[in-house]
XYZ file of C-alpha atoms in Angstrom:
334
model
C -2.850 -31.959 -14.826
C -1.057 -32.700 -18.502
C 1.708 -30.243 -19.616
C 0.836 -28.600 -23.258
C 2.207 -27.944 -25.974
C 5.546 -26.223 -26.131
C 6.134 -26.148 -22.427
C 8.276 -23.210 -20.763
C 12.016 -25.540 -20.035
C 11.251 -24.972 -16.296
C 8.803 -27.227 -13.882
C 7.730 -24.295 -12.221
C 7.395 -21.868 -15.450
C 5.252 -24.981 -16.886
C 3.100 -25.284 -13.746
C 2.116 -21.552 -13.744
C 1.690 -21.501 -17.090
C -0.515 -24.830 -17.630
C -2.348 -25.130 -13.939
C -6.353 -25.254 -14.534
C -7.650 -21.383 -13.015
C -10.239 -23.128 -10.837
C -6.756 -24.485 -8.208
C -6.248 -20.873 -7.592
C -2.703 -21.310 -7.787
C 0.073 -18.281 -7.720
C 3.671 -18.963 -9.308
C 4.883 -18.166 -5.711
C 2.036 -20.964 -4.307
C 3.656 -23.406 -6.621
C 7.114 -22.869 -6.335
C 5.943 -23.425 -2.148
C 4.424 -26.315 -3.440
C 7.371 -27.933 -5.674
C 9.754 -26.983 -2.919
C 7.552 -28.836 -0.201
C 7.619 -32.257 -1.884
C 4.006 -31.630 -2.674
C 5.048 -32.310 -6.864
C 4.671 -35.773 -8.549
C 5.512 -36.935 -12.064
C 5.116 -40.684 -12.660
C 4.769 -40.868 -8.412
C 8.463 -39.306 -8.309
C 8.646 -36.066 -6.507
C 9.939 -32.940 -8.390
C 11.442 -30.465 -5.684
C 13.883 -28.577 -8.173
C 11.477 -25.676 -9.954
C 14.485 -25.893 -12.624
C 13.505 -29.716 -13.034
C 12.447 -30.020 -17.532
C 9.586 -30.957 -18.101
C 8.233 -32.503 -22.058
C 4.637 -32.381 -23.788
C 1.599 -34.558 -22.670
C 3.208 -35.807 -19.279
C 1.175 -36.242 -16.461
C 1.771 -33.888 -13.183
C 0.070 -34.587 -9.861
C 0.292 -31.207 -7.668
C -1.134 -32.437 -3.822
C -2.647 -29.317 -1.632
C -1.978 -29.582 1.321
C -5.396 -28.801 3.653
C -5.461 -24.828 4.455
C -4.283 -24.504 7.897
C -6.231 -21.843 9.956
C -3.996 -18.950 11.086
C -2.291 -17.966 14.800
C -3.551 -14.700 14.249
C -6.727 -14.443 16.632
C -9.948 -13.327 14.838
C -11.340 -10.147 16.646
C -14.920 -8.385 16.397
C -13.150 -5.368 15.415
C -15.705 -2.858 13.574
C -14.982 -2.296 9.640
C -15.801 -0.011 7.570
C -16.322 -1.712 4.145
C -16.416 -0.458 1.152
C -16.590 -2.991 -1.339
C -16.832 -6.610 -1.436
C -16.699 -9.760 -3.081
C -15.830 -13.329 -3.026
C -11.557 -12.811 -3.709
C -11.118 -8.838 -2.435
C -12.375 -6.430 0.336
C -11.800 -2.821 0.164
C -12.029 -0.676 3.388
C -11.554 2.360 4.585
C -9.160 2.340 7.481
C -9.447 4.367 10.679
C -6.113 6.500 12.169
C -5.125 4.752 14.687
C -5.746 0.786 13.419
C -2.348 -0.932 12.585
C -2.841 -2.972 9.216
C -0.283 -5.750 10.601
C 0.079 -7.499 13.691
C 3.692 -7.024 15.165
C 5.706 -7.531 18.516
C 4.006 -4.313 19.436
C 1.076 -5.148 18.080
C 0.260 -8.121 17.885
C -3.787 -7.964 18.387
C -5.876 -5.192 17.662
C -5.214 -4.778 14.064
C -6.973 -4.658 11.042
C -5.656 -8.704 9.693
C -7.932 -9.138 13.355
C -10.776 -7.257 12.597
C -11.048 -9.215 8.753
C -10.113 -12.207 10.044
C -13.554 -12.401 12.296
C -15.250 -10.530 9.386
C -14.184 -12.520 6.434
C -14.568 -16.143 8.415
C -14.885 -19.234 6.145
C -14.833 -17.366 3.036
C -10.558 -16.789 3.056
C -9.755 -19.556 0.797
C -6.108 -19.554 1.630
C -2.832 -17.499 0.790
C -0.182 -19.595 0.371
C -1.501 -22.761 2.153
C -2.849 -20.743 5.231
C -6.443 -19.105 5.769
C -5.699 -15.302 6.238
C -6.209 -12.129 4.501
C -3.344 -11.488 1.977
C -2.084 -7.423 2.754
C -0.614 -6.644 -0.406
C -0.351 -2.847 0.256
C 0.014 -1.000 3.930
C -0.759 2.273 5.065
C 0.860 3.895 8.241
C -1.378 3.147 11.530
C -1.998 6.945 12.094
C -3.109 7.164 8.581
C -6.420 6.892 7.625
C -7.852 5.734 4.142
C -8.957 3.071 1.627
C -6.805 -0.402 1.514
C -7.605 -3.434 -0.861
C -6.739 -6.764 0.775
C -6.796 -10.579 -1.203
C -9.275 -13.197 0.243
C -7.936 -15.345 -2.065
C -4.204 -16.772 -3.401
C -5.080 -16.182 -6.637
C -6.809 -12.544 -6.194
C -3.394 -11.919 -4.018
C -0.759 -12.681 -6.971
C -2.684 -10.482 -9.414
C -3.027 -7.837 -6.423
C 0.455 -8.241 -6.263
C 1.449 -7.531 -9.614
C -0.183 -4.650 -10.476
C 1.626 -3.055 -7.291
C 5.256 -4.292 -8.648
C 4.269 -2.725 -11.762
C 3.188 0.726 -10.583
C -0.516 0.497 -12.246
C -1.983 1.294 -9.073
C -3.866 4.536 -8.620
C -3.478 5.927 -5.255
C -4.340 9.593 -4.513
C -3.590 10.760 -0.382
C -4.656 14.027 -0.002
C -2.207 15.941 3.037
C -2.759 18.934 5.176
C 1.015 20.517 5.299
C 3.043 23.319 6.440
C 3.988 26.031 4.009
C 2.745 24.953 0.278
C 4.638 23.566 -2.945
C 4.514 26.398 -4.830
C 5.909 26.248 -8.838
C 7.195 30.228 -8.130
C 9.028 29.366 -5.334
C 13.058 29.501 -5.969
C 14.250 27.136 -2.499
C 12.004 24.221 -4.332
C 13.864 24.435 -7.584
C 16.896 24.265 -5.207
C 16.140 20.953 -3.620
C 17.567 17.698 -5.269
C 15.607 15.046 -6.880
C 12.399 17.876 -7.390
C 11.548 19.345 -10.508
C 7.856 20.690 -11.423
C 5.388 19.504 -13.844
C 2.916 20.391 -16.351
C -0.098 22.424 -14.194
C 2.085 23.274 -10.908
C 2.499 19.115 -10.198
C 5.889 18.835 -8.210
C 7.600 16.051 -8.733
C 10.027 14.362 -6.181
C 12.236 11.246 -6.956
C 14.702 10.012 -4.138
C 15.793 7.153 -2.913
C 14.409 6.005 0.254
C 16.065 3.612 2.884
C 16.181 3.169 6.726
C 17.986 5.891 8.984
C 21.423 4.923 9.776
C 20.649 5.964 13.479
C 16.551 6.382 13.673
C 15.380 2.364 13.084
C 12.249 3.996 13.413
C 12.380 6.468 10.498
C 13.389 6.159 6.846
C 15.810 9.095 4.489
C 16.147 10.281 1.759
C 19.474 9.306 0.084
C 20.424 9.714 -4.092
C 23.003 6.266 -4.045
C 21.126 3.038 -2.506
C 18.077 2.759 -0.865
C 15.013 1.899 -3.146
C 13.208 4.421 -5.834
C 11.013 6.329 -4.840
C 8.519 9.108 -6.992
C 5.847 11.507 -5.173
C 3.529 14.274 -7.575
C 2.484 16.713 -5.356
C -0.144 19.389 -6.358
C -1.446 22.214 -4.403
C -4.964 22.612 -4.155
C -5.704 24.961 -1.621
C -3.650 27.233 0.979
C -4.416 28.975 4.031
C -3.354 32.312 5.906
C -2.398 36.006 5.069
C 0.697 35.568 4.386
C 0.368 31.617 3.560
C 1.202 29.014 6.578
C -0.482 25.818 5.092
C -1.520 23.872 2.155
C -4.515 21.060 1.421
C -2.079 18.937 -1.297
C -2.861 16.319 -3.025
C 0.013 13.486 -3.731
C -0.266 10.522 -5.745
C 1.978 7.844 -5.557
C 3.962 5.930 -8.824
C 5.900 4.108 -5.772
C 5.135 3.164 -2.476
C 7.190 2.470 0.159
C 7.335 3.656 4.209
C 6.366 6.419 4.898
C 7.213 8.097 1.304
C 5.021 10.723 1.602
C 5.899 11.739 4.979
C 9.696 11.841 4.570
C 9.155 13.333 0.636
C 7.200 16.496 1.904
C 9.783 16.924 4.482
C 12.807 16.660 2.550
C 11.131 19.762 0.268
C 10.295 21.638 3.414
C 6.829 21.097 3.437
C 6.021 18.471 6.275
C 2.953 17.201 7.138
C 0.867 18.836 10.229
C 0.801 16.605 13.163
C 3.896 14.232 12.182
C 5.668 13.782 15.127
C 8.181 12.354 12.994
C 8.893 14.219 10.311
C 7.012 17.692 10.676
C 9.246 18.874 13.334
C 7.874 21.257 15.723
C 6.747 23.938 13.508
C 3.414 25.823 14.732
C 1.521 28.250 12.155
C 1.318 31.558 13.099
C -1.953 32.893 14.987
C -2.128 36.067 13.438
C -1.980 34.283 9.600
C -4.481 31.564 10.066
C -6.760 33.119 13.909
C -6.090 31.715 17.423
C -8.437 28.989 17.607
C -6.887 26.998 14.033
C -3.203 27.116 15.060
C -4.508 25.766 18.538
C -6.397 22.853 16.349
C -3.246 22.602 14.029
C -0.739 22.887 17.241
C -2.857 19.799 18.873
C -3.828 17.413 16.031
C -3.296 14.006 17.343
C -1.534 12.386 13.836
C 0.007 13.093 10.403
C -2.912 14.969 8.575
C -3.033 12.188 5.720
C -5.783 10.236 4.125
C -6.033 7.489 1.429
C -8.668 9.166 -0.427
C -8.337 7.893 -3.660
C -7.819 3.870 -4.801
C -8.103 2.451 -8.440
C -7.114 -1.003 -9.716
C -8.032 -3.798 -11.977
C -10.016 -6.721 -10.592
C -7.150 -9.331 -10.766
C -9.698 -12.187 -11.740
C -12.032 -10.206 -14.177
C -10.485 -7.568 -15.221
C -12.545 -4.660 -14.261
C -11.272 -1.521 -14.106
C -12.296 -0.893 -10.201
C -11.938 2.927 -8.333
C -13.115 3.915 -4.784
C -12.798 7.468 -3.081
C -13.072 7.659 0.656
C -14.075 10.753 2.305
C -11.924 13.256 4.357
C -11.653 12.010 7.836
C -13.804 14.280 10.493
C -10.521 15.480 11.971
C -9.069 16.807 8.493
C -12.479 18.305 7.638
C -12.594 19.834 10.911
C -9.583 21.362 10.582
C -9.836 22.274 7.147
C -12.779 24.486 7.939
C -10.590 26.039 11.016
C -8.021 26.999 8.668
C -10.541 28.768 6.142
C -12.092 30.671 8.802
């Protein structure tokens, strides 16, 4: 490849900005790339990123072959959504991990699109394998949008950084964010909206104690914001809300830990609901049984919008209500 006309003063700044679209090439691919060796001018290697770079010269970049991943491909059913030749959308089951970890490390969904995706993963960052850009908890259920290729990954990437992401959960919770509620204007870091939208900004980080868990704090940590709106409640007097949140940030378990710092956690997290049960004689016997035994945090990815990070389409999905949030959605009403 030649550099163009008034290059960026940078090797790496150059490369992203002058490297044809067909390579497929992120900034982070490249800077992997210069830092590998894999960067010639003249037949010299350039491994500094920093290294200046001048008007017409000549730059060999060498790709290394894709190497085919450790993860194990598994014929894991999906439920796809949407599909094309650099993304797949799905709509995750509770239950799935996204990731494989040290207590996971088969049976996820990088498995299950591993076997489904085959030959057509053309690589992220030099190795064939779905690129996760975004996760949602395993118990979770709910639409995800994963990169098949490096390219589709960086621009998947970048709209999450930036916070253009649309992402609507819809939550099942104890109690309900109400605007005419005192304790809630009481609570730090909430404050509500135009149409009864509460909003919550913290600061979330790991639990000095719980590894497992993640607080609320006001001084470190990283941002976090969470609009919550009511959109229906159940029992005589109230015991439980259908809310909807939407997410400007998203990081572990935000919603979970947000509707608990406001006293409003979600039914069926084990972690951060506490033990709370709703009372029989507000909601009937048989839904505070359902509500008492529901297997997960009542949370679903309903909602997903984006732009298509090589055309530029403005893209949306919705993903139906899970059977056991429907079911006991229709408890609750009775």
């Amino acid at each position: 490849m030649q550099i163009a006309a008034d290059p960026p003063s940078r090797l790496d700044k150059a490369l992203s900005r002058d490297v044809p679209e067909a390579a497929e090439l992120s900034r982070s691919r490249l800077a992997k790339l210069i830092a590998e060796g894999c960067v010639r001018r003249g037949g010299m290697v350039l491994s500094d990123a920093k290294a200046k770079v001048a008007e017409g010269e000549m730059i060999e970049i060498t790709l290394p072959a894709v190497v085919e991943t450790e993860t194990q491909a598994q014929d894991i059913p999906l439920e796809v959504v949407w599909e094309d030749d650099d993304l797949i959308v799905v709509n995750k089951p509770a239950g799935l991990v996204v990731h494989p970890a040290p207590g996971s490390p088969s049976g996820t969904l990088v498995n299950a699109l591993l076997h489904h995706c085959g030959d057509t993963l053309s690589g992220i960052g030099g190795e064939r394998r779905p690129g996760i850009v975004h996760r949602i908890d395993k118990d979770t259920s709910g639409l995800l949008v994963v990169a098949k290729s490096d390219r589709a990954h960086h621009g998947l990437a970048l709209q999450f950084e930036k916070h253009s992401v649309e992402r609507r959960y819809l939550a099942l919770c104890y109690g309900a964010p109400d605007p005419g509620d005192p304790r809630l204007r009481g609570v730090k870091g909430t404050h509500f909206e135009a149409g009864g939208v509460l909003r919550i900004t913290t600061q979330l980080a790991r639990h000095k104690t719980d590894r497992q868990r993640q607080a609320v704090l006001f001084h470190g940590g990283r941002h976090a914001v969470t609009r919550v709106r009511s959109l229906e409640t159940f029992g005589q007097p109230v015991v439980a809300a259908l809310v909807e949140c939407r997410l400007e940030t998203g990081r572990t378990h935000q919603i979970r830990v947000h509707m608990a710092h406001i006293g409003h956690g979600l039914i069926g997290d084990a972690t951060y609901g506490g033990r709370r049960k709703l009372a029989e004689k507000a909601v009937g016997t048989g839904a505070a049984a359902l509500a008492a035994a529901f297997p997960r945090q009542a949370l679903h990815a309903a909602t997903l919008g984006f732009s298509h990070p090589i055309t530029g389409e403005k893209l949306s999905f919705e993903a139906p209500l899970p059977d056991d949030m429907a079911d006991l959605i229709r408890a609750l009403r009775r």
